[in-house]
Amino acid sequence: MSDTHHAQLDWDERGQPLSRSYGDVYFSQENGLEETRYVFLANNDLAERFAALADGECLNIGETGFGTGLNFLCAWQLFEQQAPAGARLHFVSVEKYPLRHDDLQRALALWPELAPFSAELLTQYRAIHPGFQRLLLAGGRVVLTLLIGDVMEQLPQLDARIDAWFLDGFNPAKNPQMWTPELFAELARLSAANATLGTFSSAGVVRRALIDAGFQMKRVPGLGKKWEVLKGRFIGNPTGEGKPWFARPVCPAREKHAVVIGAGLAGCATAASLAARGWRVSLLERHAAVACEASGNPQGVLYLKLSAHGTALSQLIVAGFGHTRRLLERLQRGADWDACGVLQLAFDDKEAARQAKLAAAFPVDLLASLTREQAEALAGIGLPAGGLFYPDAGWVHPPALCQLLAAHPLISLMTHHEALELQRDNGQWQVLAGARPLISAPVVVLAAAAEIRRFAQSANLPLKRIRGQISRLPASPASSELRTVVCAEGYVAPPRDGEHTLGASFDFHSDDLTPSAAEHAGNLELLMDISTDLAERLQVDQLDPAQLEGRAAFRCTSPDYLPIVGPLADAEAFSETYAVLAKDARQVPDTPCPWLPGLYINSGHGSRGLISAPLSGELIAAWLENEPLPLPRAVAEACHPNRFALRQLIRGAGSPT
């Protein structure tokens, strides 16, 4: 597929960017910064509103048309100048044609006074692929959620309450689809009470359509050659939520203290997302350190198993991949991770056909189809076939990512603490080890993979464990020429610390975590399927499986292969409250969901935890803080713990799958 989803730019004699598609400028050629500050910041009263934010409070800005990010950077700069240290800024922006990294860098170089903010944005501006993309800036105090795609495909998927709007699409005469009544109805749906709005357009048709959507609008003097601009306020009623079983629970307490049980990737990510929002987090781990179970492998792979049909899982993977990929920029490349690319071999006709559909459905900077010769040239070894290459992907040392996420002054890691039971008492969850109380807090997040079934509150969730074993192969000078991760039924990574990681087996039946020679032998067979050339370079025929080093761990997965992320309800009360669904699945009773107050889950990531667990930490934080969700609403619902109880009710009594 051609690179059609990026902005096509021309540059004028003053070095300013113009959109080739829309024949329009990105910002005023006379005074771009002044115009942004007047039209969007002043007309939304942002200086005063930032200054008035309380500790822990967040202001949400929504924007149509991210462009060069100039409006975002000006808002961030003003926020840094005016807001108290404990306040937060959340900026959501839609962009159909995102700029390439080098174009963004060139455009932002025009504004030297924004350089500290531009530099941080440019560091995080990686893997900006279609759908929802979350960027964490200023240590997570400033969150940028980019919705990449057509505005009327992306905005209806957003779940947020926006306090201030920037309407900044290209000129209505040149880009009419950004100024429609349908779009303004979406703005109204997403607006908080008394949300404000600023736009450079003063067109009568725009003003009248905004008034019809529930905004009180007025013309105000413009700046420079611009006679007039519009500012407004939402005077309609904020719309209610949809289905009560997917509604946002009321946060049980204002004491921002959470216990997270399990210090693997899901637990460390959840702790990091909460700590960035001012939560004190007690991270409980039964072992001696973080990442001792499935998150403890020497190399994990950013493996994107996508669908060409835009499924919930596929959307989660693209969004989660981008988020993790940006987090990795904070680790040491070469030792803790490497963006060496991942090659998925087209090992048979069926896989080749699947890959052809993916290559047609996704942009070339996410994945590209390679011939065998091209694949061999990239990988540095002989291969049986070509395949799909993911240039931004690679391998990660998961313990390093867990350590990075858990290293926050508000997170206290409590090792050798094995939680066995939960009891609710006087607005707090008591975490017990048998009869012995460990700790209490108003909020608990269960992030201990399949072990969460030991708690009565989550025992009914259909999680299953799958044993996986990796093999560690000493690298040779010849094998070290492998330059990318290569995957078929298994995977092999370029060397880290003088060893290749090879894996991974799947065993649904064994409960024994002692590495077995039989599975090492099975992994060596997987290697033969990937590359006989690499197997020869590693002298596999001389290796004794019984002598190989490796480790085994349990992956934890759900029946629909989506993770289980979100607030937990009381299973028995849920069945009683929504019993009518067993007779008529179309009913939407208005009875609130019987939540277990303050109890959340982040589990079921299977073999793709590197991609889905960190973003799921952001999703947990969004549920708890009533923030814009980092994923399309439908994807968040597809990952919601209540989906199983709901399916069980609708299908009648039976297995909760």
XYZ file of C-alpha atoms in Angstrom:
657
model
C 0.000 0.000 0.000
C 1.269 3.496 -0.769
C 1.926 6.022 1.967
C -1.376 7.853 1.472
C -2.216 8.527 5.103
C 0.467 11.167 5.663
C 0.091 14.852 4.855
C 1.517 15.843 1.461
C 3.251 19.200 1.984
C 4.696 21.962 -0.102
C 6.952 24.614 1.444
C 6.725 28.293 0.468
C 9.621 30.718 0.070
C 9.460 31.578 3.808
C 9.802 27.905 4.754
C 6.155 27.569 5.829
C 4.180 24.391 5.136
C 1.129 24.262 2.858
C -1.234 21.340 2.435
C -1.126 19.988 -1.099
C -4.453 18.190 -0.592
C -6.389 21.241 0.596
C -4.405 24.077 -0.997
C -4.376 25.870 2.350
C -1.903 27.083 4.985
C -1.455 25.349 8.348
C -1.227 28.629 10.244
C -1.282 32.351 9.642
C 1.706 33.420 7.565
C 1.886 36.749 9.420
C 1.516 35.721 13.053
C 0.793 32.024 13.595
C 1.597 32.026 17.316
C -0.401 35.168 18.053
C -3.370 33.845 16.111
C -3.356 30.530 17.996
C -3.085 32.303 21.337
C -5.921 34.657 20.494
C -8.371 32.427 18.623
C -7.992 29.276 20.700
C -6.373 30.103 24.045
C -7.870 33.526 24.833
C -11.308 32.781 23.370
C -11.511 29.684 25.589
C -10.290 31.692 28.657
C -7.564 29.105 29.140
C -5.100 31.242 31.144
C -7.701 31.818 33.863
C -9.039 28.251 33.717
C -5.578 26.688 33.984
C -4.766 28.913 36.980
C -8.043 27.924 38.672
C -7.450 24.162 38.420
C -7.272 22.382 41.754
C -4.568 19.891 42.686
C -5.327 16.632 40.858
C -7.845 18.295 38.518
C -7.637 17.831 34.747
C -8.800 20.087 31.915
C -9.766 18.326 28.680
C -9.286 20.118 25.347
C -10.662 18.726 22.072
C -9.428 19.765 18.638
C -10.445 19.135 15.048
C -7.255 19.213 12.960
C -3.945 18.560 14.752
C -1.859 19.731 11.786
C 1.611 20.766 12.957
C 0.625 20.561 16.628
C 1.050 24.335 17.026
C -2.202 24.795 18.965
C -1.367 21.884 21.254
C 2.141 23.191 21.978
C 0.839 26.698 22.729
C -1.792 25.250 25.073
C 0.849 23.100 26.798
C 3.168 26.111 27.184
C 0.351 28.184 28.727
C -0.589 25.268 31.002
C 3.020 25.072 32.264
C 2.983 28.828 32.911
C -0.400 29.044 34.656
C -1.492 25.714 36.144
C -0.587 24.500 39.647
C 1.921 21.640 39.820
C -0.671 18.971 40.670
C -3.041 19.823 37.790
C -3.156 17.921 34.497
C -3.917 18.647 30.835
C -5.541 16.175 28.467
C -5.589 17.128 24.784
C -7.556 15.086 22.218
C -7.061 15.918 18.546
C -8.276 14.401 15.270
C -6.029 14.343 12.209
C -6.768 12.604 8.921
C -3.314 13.168 7.433
C -0.619 13.285 10.137
C 2.681 14.898 9.228
C 5.722 12.679 8.796
C 8.269 13.061 11.567
C 10.757 15.017 9.418
C 8.019 17.370 8.140
C 6.796 17.993 11.704
C 10.353 18.730 12.820
C 10.844 21.178 9.951
C 7.532 22.961 10.624
C 8.084 23.270 14.374
C 11.599 24.668 13.871
C 9.796 27.879 12.801
C 8.844 28.505 16.469
C 12.086 28.567 18.541
C 10.279 29.708 21.696
C 8.332 26.427 21.714
C 11.512 24.352 21.326
C 11.426 22.628 24.778
C 7.862 21.454 24.107
C 8.483 20.634 20.430
C 11.523 18.519 21.339
C 9.531 16.358 23.751
C 6.669 15.978 21.273
C 9.101 14.965 18.514
C 10.714 12.337 20.775
C 7.300 10.771 21.362
C 6.021 11.241 17.794
C 6.624 7.606 16.755
C 4.339 4.887 15.391
C 1.507 7.343 14.691
C -0.728 4.856 12.899
C -4.486 4.925 12.125
C -6.851 4.926 15.103
C -6.299 6.107 18.679
C -2.703 6.950 19.608
C -1.756 8.073 23.112
C 1.357 10.135 23.872
C 2.477 10.788 27.463
C 4.391 14.040 27.973
C 5.773 15.954 30.968
C 6.002 12.713 32.954
C 2.366 11.882 32.185
C 1.069 15.241 33.469
C 0.191 16.179 29.881
C -1.583 13.542 27.793
C -2.059 13.857 24.031
C -4.522 11.454 22.420
C -4.386 11.620 18.624
C -7.278 10.159 16.633
C -5.751 9.356 13.252
C -8.324 9.109 10.492
C -11.439 10.758 9.091
C -13.073 13.012 11.689
C -16.531 11.420 11.270
C -15.082 7.936 11.683
C -12.939 8.788 14.714
C -14.937 11.256 16.844
C -18.038 9.012 17.170
C -15.741 6.381 18.753
C -14.465 8.797 21.405
C -15.668 8.584 25.002
C -14.783 11.867 26.716
C -16.098 15.019 28.358
C -14.421 17.977 26.634
C -14.109 21.324 28.465
C -12.787 23.460 25.585
C -12.888 23.001 21.809
C -10.444 24.213 19.146
C -12.129 24.059 15.701
C -9.151 24.223 13.378
C -9.833 22.292 10.195
C -8.713 23.836 6.932
C -10.880 26.641 5.556
C -14.573 25.560 5.240
C -14.540 26.456 1.536
C -11.605 24.078 0.949
C -12.413 21.346 3.487
C -16.211 21.361 3.942
C -16.417 17.922 5.660
C -14.754 19.403 8.781
C -17.594 21.907 9.254
C -20.803 19.859 9.023
C -23.888 19.699 11.280
C -23.044 16.008 11.855
C -19.616 16.981 13.218
C -21.096 19.695 15.430
C -23.583 17.166 16.837
C -20.566 15.030 17.844
C -18.982 18.051 19.561
C -22.218 18.549 21.494
C -22.320 14.851 22.495
C -18.774 15.074 23.831
C -19.102 18.458 25.555
C -19.063 18.938 29.300
C -21.586 21.407 30.726
C -20.593 24.955 29.701
C -17.770 23.720 27.433
C -16.269 26.610 25.467
C -15.314 26.803 21.799
C -13.015 28.913 19.655
C -12.570 28.937 15.884
C -10.990 31.192 13.271
C -13.978 30.679 10.959
C -16.648 33.343 11.084
C -18.776 31.900 8.265
C -22.497 32.303 8.851
C -23.181 28.708 7.909
C -20.700 27.542 10.600
C -22.175 29.870 13.246
C -25.768 28.829 12.546
C -24.934 25.096 12.531
C -23.115 25.404 15.888
C -26.109 27.244 17.377
C -28.385 24.442 16.130
C -26.093 21.909 17.855
C -26.519 23.595 21.249
C -23.726 26.198 21.307
C -24.288 29.872 22.072
C -22.049 31.625 19.537
C -20.847 35.174 19.052
C -18.606 36.937 16.585
C -15.598 38.724 18.073
C -12.937 40.874 16.378
C -10.240 38.949 14.571
C -6.509 39.465 14.458
C -4.476 41.097 11.687
C -6.237 40.745 8.328
C -8.962 38.544 9.849
C -12.020 40.707 10.524
C -13.905 38.356 12.788
C -13.645 34.995 14.518
C -16.141 32.971 16.560
C -16.239 31.999 20.199
C -18.968 30.111 21.977
C -20.249 28.071 24.903
C -22.209 24.837 25.056
C -25.623 25.528 26.572
C -27.210 22.168 25.747
C -27.412 19.288 28.201
C -24.521 16.821 28.295
C -25.783 13.493 26.964
C -26.161 10.543 29.299
C -24.265 7.273 28.989
C -25.506 4.265 27.052
C -25.682 0.791 28.508
C -25.403 0.805 32.319
C -23.181 -2.292 32.455
C -20.517 -0.374 30.500
C -21.092 2.944 32.305
C -18.358 4.656 34.272
C -18.529 3.750 37.957
C -18.427 6.591 40.445
C -14.960 6.688 41.994
C -15.470 5.343 45.539
C -13.225 7.771 47.415
C -11.173 10.863 46.951
C -8.284 9.322 48.858
C -6.034 8.556 45.925
C -4.512 5.336 47.205
C -4.643 2.105 45.217
C -3.310 -1.374 45.816
C -2.178 -3.138 42.627
C -1.797 -6.901 43.044
C 0.878 -8.382 40.760
C 4.080 -6.673 39.583
C 4.300 -8.089 36.079
C 3.804 -5.865 33.052
C 0.056 -5.297 33.615
C 0.566 -4.398 37.278
C 3.598 -2.154 36.741
C 1.834 -0.357 33.858
C -1.303 0.188 35.943
C 0.778 1.508 38.841
C 2.640 3.894 36.488
C -0.561 5.266 34.950
C -2.101 5.898 38.384
C 1.077 7.403 39.866
C 1.299 9.846 36.941
C -2.146 11.081 38.029
C -1.115 11.652 41.635
C -2.189 8.294 43.069
C -0.177 6.654 45.829
C 0.224 3.038 44.713
C 1.112 -0.002 46.825
C 2.357 -2.593 44.329
C 2.110 -6.081 45.859
C 4.266 -8.881 44.499
C 4.615 -12.401 45.904
C 8.123 -12.849 44.473
C 11.328 -10.977 45.316
C 11.170 -8.484 42.413
C 9.061 -7.230 39.514
C 8.671 -9.350 36.361
C 9.344 -12.781 37.882
C 6.697 -14.706 35.917
C 5.533 -14.305 32.288
C 7.037 -10.778 32.140
C 10.490 -12.139 33.018
C 11.711 -13.497 29.683
C 15.025 -12.093 28.399
C 13.448 -10.962 25.108
C 9.826 -10.460 24.226
C 8.680 -9.534 20.736
C 6.424 -6.681 19.622
C 4.407 -9.096 17.502
C 1.393 -7.524 15.774
C -1.141 -10.175 14.847
C -3.608 -8.002 12.954
C -6.843 -8.457 11.047
C -7.668 -6.649 7.815
C -11.255 -6.226 9.068
C -10.668 -3.623 11.799
C -11.725 -5.926 14.635
C -11.636 -4.723 18.251
C -8.509 -6.820 18.802
C -6.804 -5.337 15.737
C -7.621 -1.770 16.860
C -6.303 -2.572 20.337
C -3.078 -3.973 18.872
C -2.354 -0.933 16.652
C -3.106 1.500 19.503
C -1.233 -0.578 22.098
C 1.772 -1.075 19.836
C 2.126 2.678 19.307
C 1.840 3.369 23.037
C 4.430 0.735 24.021
C 6.749 1.792 21.199
C 6.749 5.359 22.554
C 7.405 4.176 26.133
C 10.450 2.267 24.884
C 12.130 5.522 23.836
C 12.844 5.983 27.574
C 14.873 2.726 27.764
C 18.418 1.999 26.649
C 18.375 0.841 23.064
C 20.461 -2.279 22.404
C 20.456 -3.450 26.036
C 16.771 -3.120 26.979
C 15.084 -3.054 23.569
C 15.779 -2.630 19.893
C 13.635 -1.354 17.030
C 15.276 -3.880 14.699
C 11.970 -4.662 12.950
C 9.910 -7.851 13.002
C 9.535 -10.098 9.965
C 6.525 -12.446 9.784
C 7.241 -15.133 7.225
C 4.596 -16.121 4.667
C 5.279 -19.779 5.482
C 2.374 -21.231 3.454
C -0.253 -20.171 0.884
C -2.894 -19.416 3.520
C -0.525 -17.153 5.440
C 0.572 -15.463 2.192
C -3.085 -14.705 1.350
C -3.688 -13.307 4.865
C -0.616 -11.112 4.561
C -1.672 -9.770 1.169
C -4.953 -8.542 2.733
C -3.062 -6.893 5.595
C -0.647 -5.172 3.216
C -3.652 -3.669 1.394
C -5.379 -2.584 4.635
C -2.554 -0.862 6.547
C -0.106 1.949 5.751
C 3.358 1.039 4.571
C 5.083 2.622 7.573
C 3.328 0.071 9.815
C 3.881 -3.004 7.648
C 5.321 -3.749 4.224
C 5.222 -6.863 2.062
C 8.669 -8.209 1.153
C 9.841 -10.754 -1.394
C 12.133 -13.535 -0.187
C 15.183 -11.696 -1.536
C 14.197 -8.448 0.183
C 13.483 -10.279 3.445
C 16.850 -12.052 3.374
C 18.661 -8.789 2.702
C 16.964 -7.168 5.718
C 17.287 -10.133 8.077
C 20.874 -10.959 7.166
C 20.183 -14.726 6.938
C 18.738 -17.204 4.436
C 14.947 -17.610 4.662
C 12.364 -19.994 3.167
C 9.997 -17.197 2.066
C 9.261 -13.498 2.095
C 6.662 -12.003 4.391
C 5.453 -8.897 6.192
C 7.977 -6.543 7.733
C 7.072 -4.250 10.649
C 9.886 -1.651 10.579
C 8.988 0.048 13.898
C 8.715 -3.191 15.885
C 11.445 -5.252 17.511
C 12.342 -6.977 20.765
C 12.088 -5.811 24.376
C 13.656 -7.005 27.638
C 10.366 -7.007 29.618
C 11.929 -6.741 33.106
C 13.571 -3.448 32.065
C 10.185 -2.072 30.957
C 8.583 -3.232 34.226
C 11.365 -1.575 36.244
C 10.968 1.669 34.292
C 7.203 1.697 34.882
C 7.492 0.893 38.594
C 10.210 3.530 39.224
C 8.016 6.396 40.455
C 8.201 8.103 43.854
C 4.473 7.449 44.445
C 4.824 3.681 43.852
C 5.959 1.515 46.753
C 6.867 -2.017 45.695
C 6.012 -4.555 48.421
C 7.748 -7.832 47.559
C 7.126 -11.219 49.226
C 3.480 -10.177 49.762
C 1.068 -12.827 48.519
C -2.532 -11.625 48.522
C -5.038 -14.448 48.996
C -8.309 -12.742 49.846
C -10.193 -9.436 49.574
C -12.785 -8.071 51.989
C -14.708 -4.805 51.786
C -14.885 -2.936 55.076
C -15.947 0.627 55.789
C -15.229 1.951 52.271
C -11.864 0.185 52.048
C -10.644 -3.067 50.543
C -8.749 -5.193 53.041
C -6.092 -7.302 51.312
C -5.431 -10.465 53.310
C -2.873 -13.275 53.283
C -5.029 -15.878 54.982
C -6.002 -14.358 58.340
C -3.186 -11.799 58.149
C -4.081 -8.317 56.855
C -1.484 -6.992 54.384
C -2.814 -3.537 53.495
C -6.051 -1.659 52.815
C -7.074 0.991 50.274
C -10.267 2.312 48.648
C -9.150 0.990 45.235
C -7.660 -2.382 44.300
C -6.529 -3.436 40.809
C -6.099 -7.178 40.204
C -3.209 -7.640 37.773
C -1.956 -11.093 38.743
C -2.826 -12.935 35.501
C -4.823 -16.145 36.088
C -4.088 -15.997 39.831
C -6.913 -13.474 40.195
C -9.328 -16.420 40.118
C -8.336 -17.116 43.748
C -10.350 -14.044 44.821
C -14.086 -14.651 45.293
C -14.897 -11.356 43.509
C -13.194 -12.424 40.249
C -13.413 -16.228 40.496
C -16.073 -16.417 37.773
C -13.952 -14.777 35.055
C -13.073 -17.305 32.300
C -9.294 -17.044 32.334
C -7.112 -19.920 31.224
C -3.394 -20.534 31.639
C -1.127 -21.614 28.788
C 2.385 -22.766 29.569
C 5.093 -21.320 27.323
C 8.775 -22.147 27.262
C 11.598 -20.196 25.635
C 15.084 -21.463 24.837
C 18.278 -19.416 25.172
C 20.818 -20.127 22.452
C 24.414 -18.879 22.702
C 25.112 -16.626 19.706
C 27.945 -17.388 17.285
C 29.710 -14.800 15.091
C 27.717 -16.189 12.131
C 24.348 -16.153 13.919
C 24.973 -12.605 15.145
C 24.419 -11.446 11.570
C 20.672 -11.867 12.238
C 19.429 -8.273 12.193
C 15.650 -8.534 12.724
C 13.243 -10.668 14.735
C 11.898 -13.432 12.463
C 8.605 -15.200 13.196
C 6.786 -18.196 11.739
C 5.053 -20.553 14.208
C 7.810 -19.537 16.639
C 10.198 -16.611 16.786
C 13.917 -15.955 17.068
C 15.473 -12.629 18.004
C 18.860 -11.042 17.282
C 21.273 -11.562 20.176
C 21.044 -9.746 23.496
C 23.909 -10.291 25.962
C 25.393 -12.901 23.633
C 22.242 -15.035 23.424
C 19.325 -15.478 21.035
C 15.866 -16.003 22.508
C 13.925 -18.741 20.714
C 10.310 -19.598 21.396
C 7.813 -20.185 22.379
C 5.985 -23.419 23.051
C 2.253 -23.628 23.810
C 1.027 -26.186 26.358
C -2.567 -26.007 27.603
C -2.237 -28.924 30.045
C 1.022 -28.792 32.003
C 1.204 -27.036 35.386
C 4.909 -27.689 35.772
C 7.176 -24.679 35.221
C 10.409 -26.685 35.112
C 11.872 -26.258 31.581
C 11.708 -29.555 29.697
C 14.111 -31.010 27.154
C 11.140 -32.021 24.994
C 10.006 -28.416 24.623
C 13.556 -27.233 23.959
C 13.618 -29.824 21.168
C 10.254 -28.487 19.935
C 11.636 -24.951 19.903
C 14.628 -26.100 17.840
C 12.147 -27.550 15.316
C 10.402 -24.156 15.215
C 13.814 -22.649 14.416
C 14.303 -25.074 11.494
C 10.988 -23.851 10.050
C 12.130 -20.234 10.402
C 15.578 -20.612 8.839
C 17.726 -23.673 8.194
C 20.534 -21.226 7.466
C 20.319 -19.733 10.962
C 20.014 -23.218 12.473
C 23.271 -24.175 10.745
C 24.971 -20.970 11.937
C 23.944 -21.935 15.475
C 25.086 -25.570 14.908
C 21.720 -26.791 16.148
C 22.538 -30.383 15.161
C 25.236 -30.370 17.840
C 23.022 -28.950 20.617
C 21.624 -31.256 23.307
C 18.089 -30.091 24.242
C 18.637 -31.449 27.754
C 21.572 -29.041 28.216
C 19.838 -25.892 26.925
C 19.018 -22.955 29.184
C 15.508 -21.501 29.131
C 12.512 -20.615 31.221
C 8.814 -21.473 31.320
C 5.899 -19.292 32.434
C 2.122 -19.178 32.170
C 0.417 -16.894 29.704
C -3.086 -15.975 30.782
C -5.770 -15.593 28.143
C -9.534 -15.206 27.762
C -11.899 -17.140 25.466
C -12.151 -14.264 22.948
C -8.382 -13.471 23.155
C -9.062 -9.907 24.279
C -7.677 -8.808 27.644
C -10.015 -8.221 30.585
C -9.646 -4.601 31.651
C -11.969 -2.401 33.674
C -14.246 -2.215 36.713
C -15.707 -5.371 38.296
C -19.371 -5.915 39.116
C -20.915 -8.226 41.698
C -21.605 -11.327 39.565
C -24.709 -12.506 41.435
C -26.281 -9.053 41.690
C -25.500 -8.448 37.987
C -27.501 -11.535 36.952
C -30.439 -10.444 39.100
C -30.333 -6.779 38.037
C -30.301 -7.547 34.306
C -32.299 -10.798 34.304
C -34.661 -9.249 31.703
C -31.884 -9.624 29.087
C -32.363 -13.400 29.158
C -35.840 -12.810 27.692
C -35.075 -9.811 25.446
C -31.469 -8.931 24.666
C -32.505 -5.574 23.157
C -33.624 -4.186 26.511
C -31.470 -1.488 28.112
C -32.696 -1.267 31.718
C -31.873 2.034 33.417
C -30.832 0.321 36.662
C -27.242 1.244 37.599
C -24.738 -1.585 37.486
C -24.028 -3.251 40.876
C -20.312 -2.427 40.897
C -17.884 -3.748 43.477
C -16.799 -0.222 44.431
C -13.174 0.478 43.640
C -12.307 -2.987 42.318
C -10.679 -3.173 38.873
C -8.909 -5.770 36.741
C -6.080 -5.743 34.188
C -5.466 -9.322 33.033
C -5.793 -11.825 30.187
C -3.122 -10.402 27.864
C -1.994 -13.785 26.539
C 1.217 -13.664 24.531
C 0.775 -10.008 23.514
C 1.126 -8.323 26.920
C 3.965 -6.105 25.678
C 1.500 -4.547 23.264
C -1.756 -4.518 25.253
C -0.803 -4.259 28.960
C 0.751 -0.746 29.075
C -2.175 0.867 27.231
C -4.553 -1.094 29.474
C -2.929 0.677 32.432
C -4.004 3.947 30.800
C -7.507 2.523 30.333
C -7.759 1.642 34.052
C -6.639 5.168 34.950
C -9.231 6.648 32.561
C -12.025 4.608 34.213
C -10.872 5.756 37.659
C -10.266 9.408 36.789
C -13.235 9.882 34.424
C -10.820 10.862 31.638
C -11.088 10.473 27.862
C -10.633 6.776 27.110
C -7.397 5.888 25.275
C -9.289 3.511 22.966
C -12.483 3.631 20.917
C -15.487 3.128 23.199
C -16.415 -0.116 21.402
C -12.907 -1.519 21.977
C -13.006 -0.599 25.679
C -16.387 -2.375 25.916
C -14.989 -5.412 24.085
C -12.303 -5.641 26.820
C -14.720 -4.969 29.708
C -15.022 -7.607 32.472
C -18.838 -7.422 32.254
C -18.882 -8.819 28.717
C -18.863 -12.412 29.967
C -21.752 -12.024 32.447
C -23.671 -10.194 29.737
C -23.143 -12.968 27.168
C -24.119 -15.576 29.718
C -27.397 -13.786 30.467
C -28.237 -13.268 26.793
C -27.482 -16.878 25.877
C -29.236 -18.218 28.975
C -27.546 -20.399 31.545
C -24.307 -21.951 30.349
C -20.611 -21.487 30.289
C -19.453 -17.835 30.754
C -17.610 -17.500 27.449
